[in-house]
Coordinates of C-alpha atoms and ligand atoms in Angstrom, one line a residue:
M1 CA 15.9 -24.6 -27.4
K2 CA 12.6 -24.9 -27.1
A3 CA 11.2 -21.0 -26.7
K4 CA 10.2 -20.5 -23.0
K5 CA 6.5 -18.3 -21.2
I6 CA 9.0 -17.0 -18.9
L7 CA 7.8 -14.1 -16.0
I8 CA 10.6 -12.0 -13.9
T9 CA 9.1 -10.8 -11.0
G10 CA 11.5 -7.1 -10.2
G11 CA 11.1 -7.3 -13.9
A12 CA 11.6 -3.7 -14.5
G13 CA 14.8 -3.8 -11.6
F14 CA 18.7 -3.7 -12.1
V15 CA 18.8 -8.0 -11.6
G16 CA 15.2 -8.7 -13.5
S17 CA 15.8 -6.2 -16.5
H18 CA 19.0 -7.5 -17.1
T19 CA 18.0 -11.5 -16.5
A20 CA 15.2 -10.2 -19.5
D21 CA 17.2 -8.8 -22.0
A22 CA 19.8 -12.3 -22.6
L23 CA 16.8 -14.3 -22.1
L24 CA 14.9 -12.2 -25.3
R25 CA 18.5 -12.7 -27.0
Q26 CA 17.4 -16.9 -26.5
G27 CA 14.8 -16.1 -28.5
H28 CA 11.9 -16.8 -25.0
E29 CA 9.3 -14.7 -24.4
V30 CA 9.1 -13.0 -21.6
R31 CA 6.2 -11.6 -18.9
L32 CA 7.9 -8.9 -16.7
Y33 CA 5.7 -8.2 -13.4
D34 CA 6.8 -5.0 -11.2
N35 CA 5.0 -3.1 -8.8
L36 CA 7.8 0.9 -10.0
S37 CA 8.7 1.3 -5.9
P38 CA 9.4 4.9 -6.0
Q39 CA 12.4 4.1 -4.2
V40 CA 14.5 2.4 -6.9
H41 CA 11.9 3.6 -9.6
S42 CA 11.8 7.5 -8.8
S43 CA 11.4 8.3 -12.5
G44 CA 8.2 6.2 -13.2
I45 CA 8.9 3.5 -16.0
P46 CA 13.1 2.7 -16.4
E47 CA 13.6 3.6 -20.0
Y48 CA 15.6 0.2 -20.2
L49 CA 12.7 -2.1 -19.8
P50 CA 13.0 -4.0 -22.6
K51 CA 10.3 -3.3 -25.1
D52 CA 10.2 -7.3 -26.8
A53 CA 8.8 -8.3 -22.8
E54 CA 5.2 -8.2 -21.7
F55 CA 4.6 -5.2 -18.9
I56 CA 2.3 -6.1 -15.9
H57 CA 2.3 -3.3 -13.4
G58 CA 1.5 -5.6 -10.1
D59 CA 2.2 -5.5 -7.0
V60 CA 3.5 -10.0 -5.3
R61 CA 1.4 -7.8 -2.3
D62 CA -1.9 -8.8 -4.8
L63 CA -2.5 -12.1 -4.6
A64 CA -5.3 -11.6 -7.8
Q65 CA -3.0 -10.0 -10.0
L66 CA -0.6 -12.3 -9.9
S67 CA -2.8 -15.4 -9.8
E68 CA -3.4 -13.5 -13.2
A69 CA 0.3 -13.3 -13.7
V70 CA 1.4 -16.8 -12.9
R71 CA -1.0 -18.4 -15.8
G72 CA 0.7 -20.6 -18.2
V73 CA 4.4 -19.8 -18.2
D74 CA 7.0 -22.1 -17.9
V75 CA 9.7 -20.9 -15.8
I76 CA 9.2 -17.9 -13.0
F77 CA 12.0 -15.9 -11.6
H78 CA 11.2 -14.3 -8.5
F79 CA 13.0 -11.1 -8.0
A80 CA 10.7 -9.0 -6.1
A81 CA 11.6 -7.6 -3.1
A82 CA 12.5 -5.1 -0.7
V83 CA 16.3 -5.3 0.1
G84 CA 17.7 -3.0 2.7
V85 CA 19.3 -4.1 5.3
G86 CA 19.5 -1.3 7.4
Q87 CA 16.0 -0.1 6.4
S88 CA 14.4 -4.0 6.7
M89 CA 15.9 -2.6 11.2
Y90 CA 12.9 -0.4 11.1
R91 CA 10.2 -1.4 8.1
I92 CA 9.4 -5.0 9.3
A93 CA 6.0 -4.9 8.5
D94 CA 6.5 -3.8 4.8
Y95 CA 9.6 -6.3 4.3
T96 CA 7.7 -8.8 6.1
A97 CA 4.7 -8.4 3.7
V98 CA 6.5 -7.8 0.5
N99 CA 9.2 -9.9 0.7
N100 CA 7.9 -13.7 3.2
Q101 CA 3.8 -12.5 2.3
G102 CA 4.5 -11.8 -1.8
T103 CA 6.3 -14.9 -1.7
A104 CA 3.5 -16.9 0.1
N105 CA 1.1 -15.1 -3.0
I106 CA 3.3 -16.1 -5.5
L107 CA 3.3 -20.2 -4.6
Q108 CA -0.3 -19.4 -3.6
A109 CA -1.2 -18.6 -7.4
I110 CA 0.6 -21.2 -8.7
L111 CA -2.3 -23.9 -6.6
D112 CA -4.9 -21.8 -7.5
K113 CA -4.5 -21.7 -11.1
H114 CA -3.1 -25.1 -11.6
S115 CA -0.3 -23.4 -13.4
Y116 CA 2.4 -25.5 -12.4
P117 CA 6.3 -24.1 -13.8
E118 CA 8.8 -26.5 -14.3
K119 CA 11.6 -24.3 -12.7
I120 CA 11.0 -21.1 -10.0
V121 CA 14.8 -18.6 -9.7
L122 CA 14.5 -17.4 -6.7
A123 CA 16.4 -14.7 -5.5
S124 CA 17.8 -15.5 -2.7
S125 CA 20.6 -13.6 -1.0
M126 CA 24.2 -13.6 1.0
S127 CA 22.7 -12.0 4.2
I128 CA 21.3 -15.1 5.7
Y129 CA 24.1 -16.4 6.6
G130 CA 24.9 -13.1 9.8
E131 CA 28.9 -14.2 9.8
G132 CA 31.0 -15.2 7.5
Q133 CA 33.7 -18.1 8.0
Y134 CA 36.4 -17.4 9.9
S135 CA 39.5 -19.1 11.4
C136 CA 42.0 -18.4 15.0
S137 CA 45.4 -19.2 14.1
R138 CA 45.8 -20.6 17.5
C139 CA 41.7 -22.0 17.9
G140 CA 40.6 -23.9 14.4
D141 CA 37.7 -22.7 12.6
F142 CA 34.9 -21.1 13.9
E143 CA 31.3 -20.0 12.8
P144 CA 30.7 -17.0 14.9
G145 CA 27.7 -14.9 16.1
P146 CA 27.1 -11.3 16.3
R147 CA 29.8 -9.1 17.3
A148 CA 29.1 -8.2 20.7
L149 CA 27.6 -4.3 21.3
E150 CA 30.0 -4.0 23.7
Q151 CA 33.1 -4.3 21.8
L152 CA 31.4 -2.2 18.6
K153 CA 31.2 0.7 20.6
E154 CA 34.1 0.3 21.3
K155 CA 34.8 0.8 17.4
Q156 CA 36.5 -3.0 17.4
W157 CA 35.1 -3.8 14.0
E158 CA 36.8 -7.2 13.8
T159 CA 35.0 -10.5 15.2
L160 CA 36.9 -12.2 17.8
C161 CA 37.2 -15.5 18.1
P162 CA 35.4 -17.0 20.6
E163 CA 37.8 -18.9 23.0
C164 CA 41.4 -16.3 22.9
D165 CA 39.4 -13.1 22.3
E166 CA 42.2 -12.4 19.2
P167 CA 41.0 -10.7 15.8
L168 CA 39.9 -13.9 13.5
V169 CA 40.4 -14.4 10.0
P170 CA 38.5 -14.4 7.2
L171 CA 37.8 -16.9 4.8
P172 CA 35.6 -17.9 1.9
T173 CA 31.7 -18.9 3.2
S174 CA 30.3 -22.2 1.8
E175 CA 26.3 -23.2 1.9
D176 CA 27.1 -25.5 4.6
K177 CA 27.2 -22.7 6.3
P178 CA 24.5 -22.4 9.5
L179 CA 22.1 -19.4 8.9
Q180 CA 22.6 -16.8 11.0
C181 CA 20.3 -14.0 10.1
T182 CA 21.2 -10.4 11.9
S183 CA 18.5 -8.6 9.9
I184 CA 15.1 -8.3 9.5
Y185 CA 16.1 -8.3 5.5
A186 CA 18.5 -11.0 5.4
L187 CA 15.0 -13.3 7.6
S188 CA 13.1 -12.8 5.1
K189 CA 15.0 -14.1 3.0
K190 CA 15.8 -17.0 4.1
D191 CA 11.9 -17.8 4.9
Q192 CA 11.8 -17.4 1.3
E193 CA 14.1 -19.6 0.7
E194 CA 13.3 -22.5 3.0
M195 CA 9.4 -21.7 2.0
A196 CA 10.3 -22.1 -1.9
L197 CA 12.5 -25.3 -1.9
L198 CA 9.7 -26.9 0.0
F199 CA 6.5 -25.9 -2.4
G200 CA 9.2 -27.4 -4.9
R201 CA 10.0 -30.5 -2.5
T202 CA 6.4 -30.9 -1.6
Y203 CA 4.9 -31.1 -4.8
G204 CA 8.2 -31.5 -7.5
I205 CA 8.5 -28.4 -9.4
P206 CA 12.4 -28.0 -9.4
V207 CA 13.2 -24.8 -6.7
V208 CA 16.8 -23.3 -6.9
A209 CA 17.5 -20.1 -4.4
L210 CA 20.3 -18.3 -5.9
R211 CA 22.4 -16.6 -2.9
Y212 CA 23.2 -13.5 -4.5
F213 CA 26.2 -11.9 -3.3
N214 CA 27.0 -7.7 -3.6
I215 CA 25.8 -7.1 -7.0
Y216 CA 27.0 -4.2 -8.7
G217 CA 26.4 -3.1 -12.4
T218 CA 24.4 -0.9 -14.9
R219 CA 20.5 -0.3 -13.9
Q220 CA 21.7 -0.2 -9.9
S221 CA 19.3 2.1 -8.6
L222 CA 21.1 6.0 -8.2
S223 CA 18.3 7.1 -6.3
N224 CA 18.2 4.8 -3.5
P225 CA 19.6 5.5 -0.2
Y226 CA 19.2 2.3 1.5
T227 CA 20.7 -0.7 -0.4
G228 CA 23.7 -1.3 -3.4
V229 CA 26.7 0.3 -2.0
A230 CA 28.7 0.4 -5.1
A231 CA 25.6 2.1 -6.7
I232 CA 25.7 5.0 -3.6
F233 CA 28.8 5.6 -3.6
A234 CA 28.5 6.6 -7.3
S235 CA 25.6 8.9 -6.4
R236 CA 27.4 10.5 -3.0
L237 CA 31.2 11.3 -6.0
M238 CA 28.8 12.1 -8.9
N239 CA 27.2 14.7 -6.5
G240 CA 30.6 15.9 -5.1
N241 CA 29.7 14.1 -1.8
S242 CA 32.3 12.3 0.6
P243 CA 31.1 8.2 0.3
L244 CA 30.5 7.5 3.4
L245 CA 31.4 4.4 5.4
F246 CA 30.2 2.5 8.2
E247 CA 32.6 0.8 10.2
D248 CA 36.7 1.6 9.5
G249 CA 35.3 0.6 6.0
F250 CA 37.6 -2.8 6.1
Q251 CA 34.5 -4.7 6.1
M252 CA 35.0 -7.2 2.8
R253 CA 32.4 -8.3 0.7
D254 CA 31.8 -10.0 -2.9
F255 CA 31.2 -8.4 -5.4
V256 CA 30.1 -9.6 -8.1
S257 CA 28.7 -8.8 -11.3
V258 CA 25.2 -8.3 -12.6
H259 CA 26.4 -10.2 -16.4
D260 CA 27.6 -13.1 -13.8
V261 CA 25.0 -12.7 -12.2
V262 CA 23.1 -13.4 -15.6
Q263 CA 24.8 -16.2 -16.4
A264 CA 24.0 -17.8 -13.2
N265 CA 20.4 -17.1 -13.4
L266 CA 20.7 -19.2 -17.3
L267 CA 22.5 -22.1 -15.8
A268 CA 20.4 -22.3 -13.2
M269 CA 17.0 -22.4 -15.8
E270 CA 18.6 -24.7 -18.1
S271 CA 20.1 -26.7 -16.1
S272 CA 18.7 -29.3 -13.7
A273 CA 21.5 -30.4 -11.9
A274 CA 21.0 -27.2 -8.9
D275 CA 17.4 -28.2 -8.7
G276 CA 16.6 -28.2 -4.4
K277 CA 19.6 -26.3 -3.8
A278 CA 20.7 -22.9 -2.7
L279 CA 23.8 -21.9 -4.3
N280 CA 25.7 -19.2 -3.4
V281 CA 26.4 -16.4 -6.5
G282 CA 29.8 -14.4 -5.7
S283 CA 32.5 -13.8 -7.5
G284 CA 35.1 -15.5 -4.9
K285 CA 37.0 -12.9 -4.4
P286 CA 37.4 -10.4 -1.4
V287 CA 37.3 -6.7 -1.5
T288 CA 37.4 -4.3 1.3
I289 CA 34.3 -1.3 1.1
R290 CA 37.3 1.0 1.0
D291 CA 38.9 -0.1 -2.2
V292 CA 35.2 0.3 -3.8
A293 CA 34.7 3.4 -3.6
T294 CA 38.3 4.5 -4.4
E295 CA 38.3 2.1 -7.4
L296 CA 35.2 4.0 -7.9
G297 CA 36.5 7.2 -7.2
R298 CA 39.4 6.8 -9.6
A299 CA 37.0 5.1 -12.4
L300 CA 35.2 8.1 -12.3
G301 CA 38.5 10.7 -11.9
I302 CA 36.7 12.3 -9.3
S303 CA 39.0 13.3 -6.0
I304 CA 36.8 13.7 -3.1
P305 CA 38.0 12.1 0.3
L306 CA 36.4 8.7 1.4
D307 CA 34.5 10.2 4.8
I308 CA 35.1 6.8 7.2
T309 CA 32.6 7.6 9.7
G310 CA 33.1 4.7 12.2
K311 CA 29.9 4.2 12.9
Y312 CA 28.2 0.4 12.9
R313 CA 24.4 0.4 10.9
A314 CA 22.5 -1.9 12.8
G315 CA 22.3 -5.4 10.9
D316 CA 25.9 -5.0 9.5
I317 CA 28.3 -8.3 9.8
R318 CA 32.0 -7.7 9.3
H319 CA 33.5 -9.9 6.8
C320 CA 31.6 -12.5 4.6
F321 CA 32.1 -13.5 0.9
A322 CA 31.8 -16.2 -1.7
E323 CA 32.9 -20.1 -1.9
I324 CA 31.7 -20.6 -5.4
S325 CA 32.3 -24.6 -6.2
A326 CA 28.9 -25.9 -5.5
I327 CA 28.1 -23.9 -8.3
S328 CA 31.3 -23.9 -10.4
T329 CA 30.9 -27.8 -10.0
A330 CA 26.7 -28.2 -10.3
L331 CA 26.3 -25.8 -13.4
G332 CA 29.4 -24.7 -15.0
Y333 CA 29.4 -21.1 -13.1
M334 CA 32.4 -18.8 -13.8
P335 CA 32.4 -15.3 -13.3
R336 CA 33.6 -13.6 -16.0
F337 CA 34.3 -10.4 -14.9
Q338 CA 36.7 -8.6 -12.7
L339 CA 36.0 -5.6 -10.5
K340 CA 38.6 -3.2 -12.0
D341 CA 36.6 -3.7 -15.8
G342 CA 33.4 -4.3 -14.1
M343 CA 33.9 -1.0 -12.7
E344 CA 34.3 0.2 -15.8
E345 CA 31.2 -0.4 -17.9
V346 CA 29.4 1.3 -14.3
V347 CA 31.6 4.6 -15.1
E348 CA 30.6 4.4 -18.8
W349 CA 26.9 3.8 -17.9
L350 CA 26.8 7.1 -15.4
S351 CA 28.4 9.7 -17.4
S352 CA 24.4 8.8 -18.8
Q353 CA 22.9 8.9 -15.7
K354 CA 21.5 11.3 -13.5
A355 CA 21.4 10.3 -9.7
N356 CA 20.2 11.4 -7.3
D357 CA 21.9 11.6 -3.3
Y358 CA 19.2 10.8 -0.4
V359 CA 22.1 9.4 1.9
Q360 CA 22.2 12.0 4.4
E361 CA 18.4 11.6 5.0
A362 CA 18.4 7.6 5.1
V363 CA 21.8 7.6 7.8
E364 CA 19.4 10.7 9.1
R365 CA 16.1 8.3 9.3
L366 CA 18.0 5.1 10.6
N367 CA 19.7 7.5 13.4
V368 CA 16.2 8.6 14.7
H369 CA 15.4 4.6 15.0
G370 CA 18.8 4.2 16.8
L371 CA 20.0 2.3 14.3
V372 CA 23.6 3.7 13.5
A373 CA 26.3 4.7 16.9
Ligands
UD1_401 C1 22.6 -6.0 -0.9 C2 21.9 -5.6 -2.0 C3 21.0 -6.2 -1.1 C4 21.2 -7.7 -0.6 C5 22.3 -7.6 1.0 C6 23.1 -7.8 1.2 C7 21.6 -5.0 -4.1 C8 20.2 -3.9 -4.4 N1 21.2 -5.0 -2.6 O1 22.6 -4.6 -0.5 O2 19.8 -7.1 -1.7 O3 21.5 -8.8 -0.1 O4 23.8 -6.4 -0.2 O5 23.6 -7.8 1.8 O6 22.1 -5.3 -4.2 N2 27.6 1.3 3.4 C9 28.8 2.1 3.9 N3 28.2 2.9 3.2 C10 27.5 3.2 2.6 C11 26.6 2.1 2.2 C12 26.4 0.7 3.2 O7 30.0 2.1 4.3 O8 26.8 4.1 2.2 C13 28.9 -0.4 3.9 C14 27.3 -1.0 4.2 O9 27.3 -1.0 6.2 C15 28.0 -2.9 5.3 C16 28.7 -2.8 3.4 O10 28.8 -1.3 3.3 O11 29.0 -3.0 6.0 C17 27.9 -3.6 2.6 O12 26.7 -3.2 3.0 P1 25.5 -4.3 2.1 O13 23.7 -3.0 2.9 O14 25.2 -5.5 3.1 O15 25.5 -4.5 0.7 P2 24.4 -3.3 -0.7 O16 25.1 -4.0 -1.7 O17 24.3 -2.1 0.0

């Protein structure tokens, strides 16, 4: 394979740096573009930043700097984003500037510099679905909207059948499920996805949007209390605190190893079979948030009881896990990491890490805005 010049925005981050390592191993030339957001990188440049990559300390809100960064690259992985569901609900302008305008800037930079890449791979998110797909044993399949506030106030967490009011059974969510964003973050990811795909169609540039589910793994920020629930739980446990679980902890997600996400990223770059598409990237297996917290505690050898808050975080959905047949068929993607093995790798990494637990402050900030009830 011919070596490519590759730009990764958000390249110092969790997904960006792992993707960079894999691309460097394949002999590609990698340029990382990252603003080293203090919320994520509390000690500045991370020690894992690959030495063989070029590093540009830059912000996607800076069109002039970005225009230099896109020059002459063959492939762009656009991962830079502000990523907290709860936080996005009170930092609306910031999230929109970084995620929506930042993506617009990349596309503008490509046009302004006449530097057309052969591929753009964009980090989209499962959050754009809102609630996942469901079925009622009596009334059939549903794609329900957000749970009613009255029901959440009564701590009735399950999504109810719109016809008979009985709890629905969650099903794997596929790409054709109508999108129903329930947070500013989700809305910004939907916008990013549509903007990039539309740009691709207009200018004949292959674009792939990957809808990542809940990613976990080494290098996930241990100081960012707003997102990355596995790392948040780890940080709580390592500081002797109970993981705080919203609702009853039985909400289900799809936890996918960062190594499997890297596999999907590389396949999307190398193959043309996903061009112009938006595809799920998950493990295909549902797991409750409670199980994640319990499994982490067990793997860490720390026995601290979970704090089941019985509170609801604005913007959260109840259940969503991935149907992965579309990406498997198109790209031959196959998740290789089971949660249990993946957690063990994380725990080994954690033994050399310091975790700053800012969760209490983060919850207080959500409280001030009435976003936890
Ligand atoms: C991740 C992603 C984000 C992605 C999002 C989808 C990272 C770094 N972030 O966030 O980019 O688009 O999933 O929503 O991978 N919860 C608790 N206690 C906590 C924190 C969260 O119980 O301390 C619960 C939430 O209420 C929710 C569930 O865990 O029910 C998952 O949280 P979410 O924010 O969706 O997922 P993250 O993995 O944090």
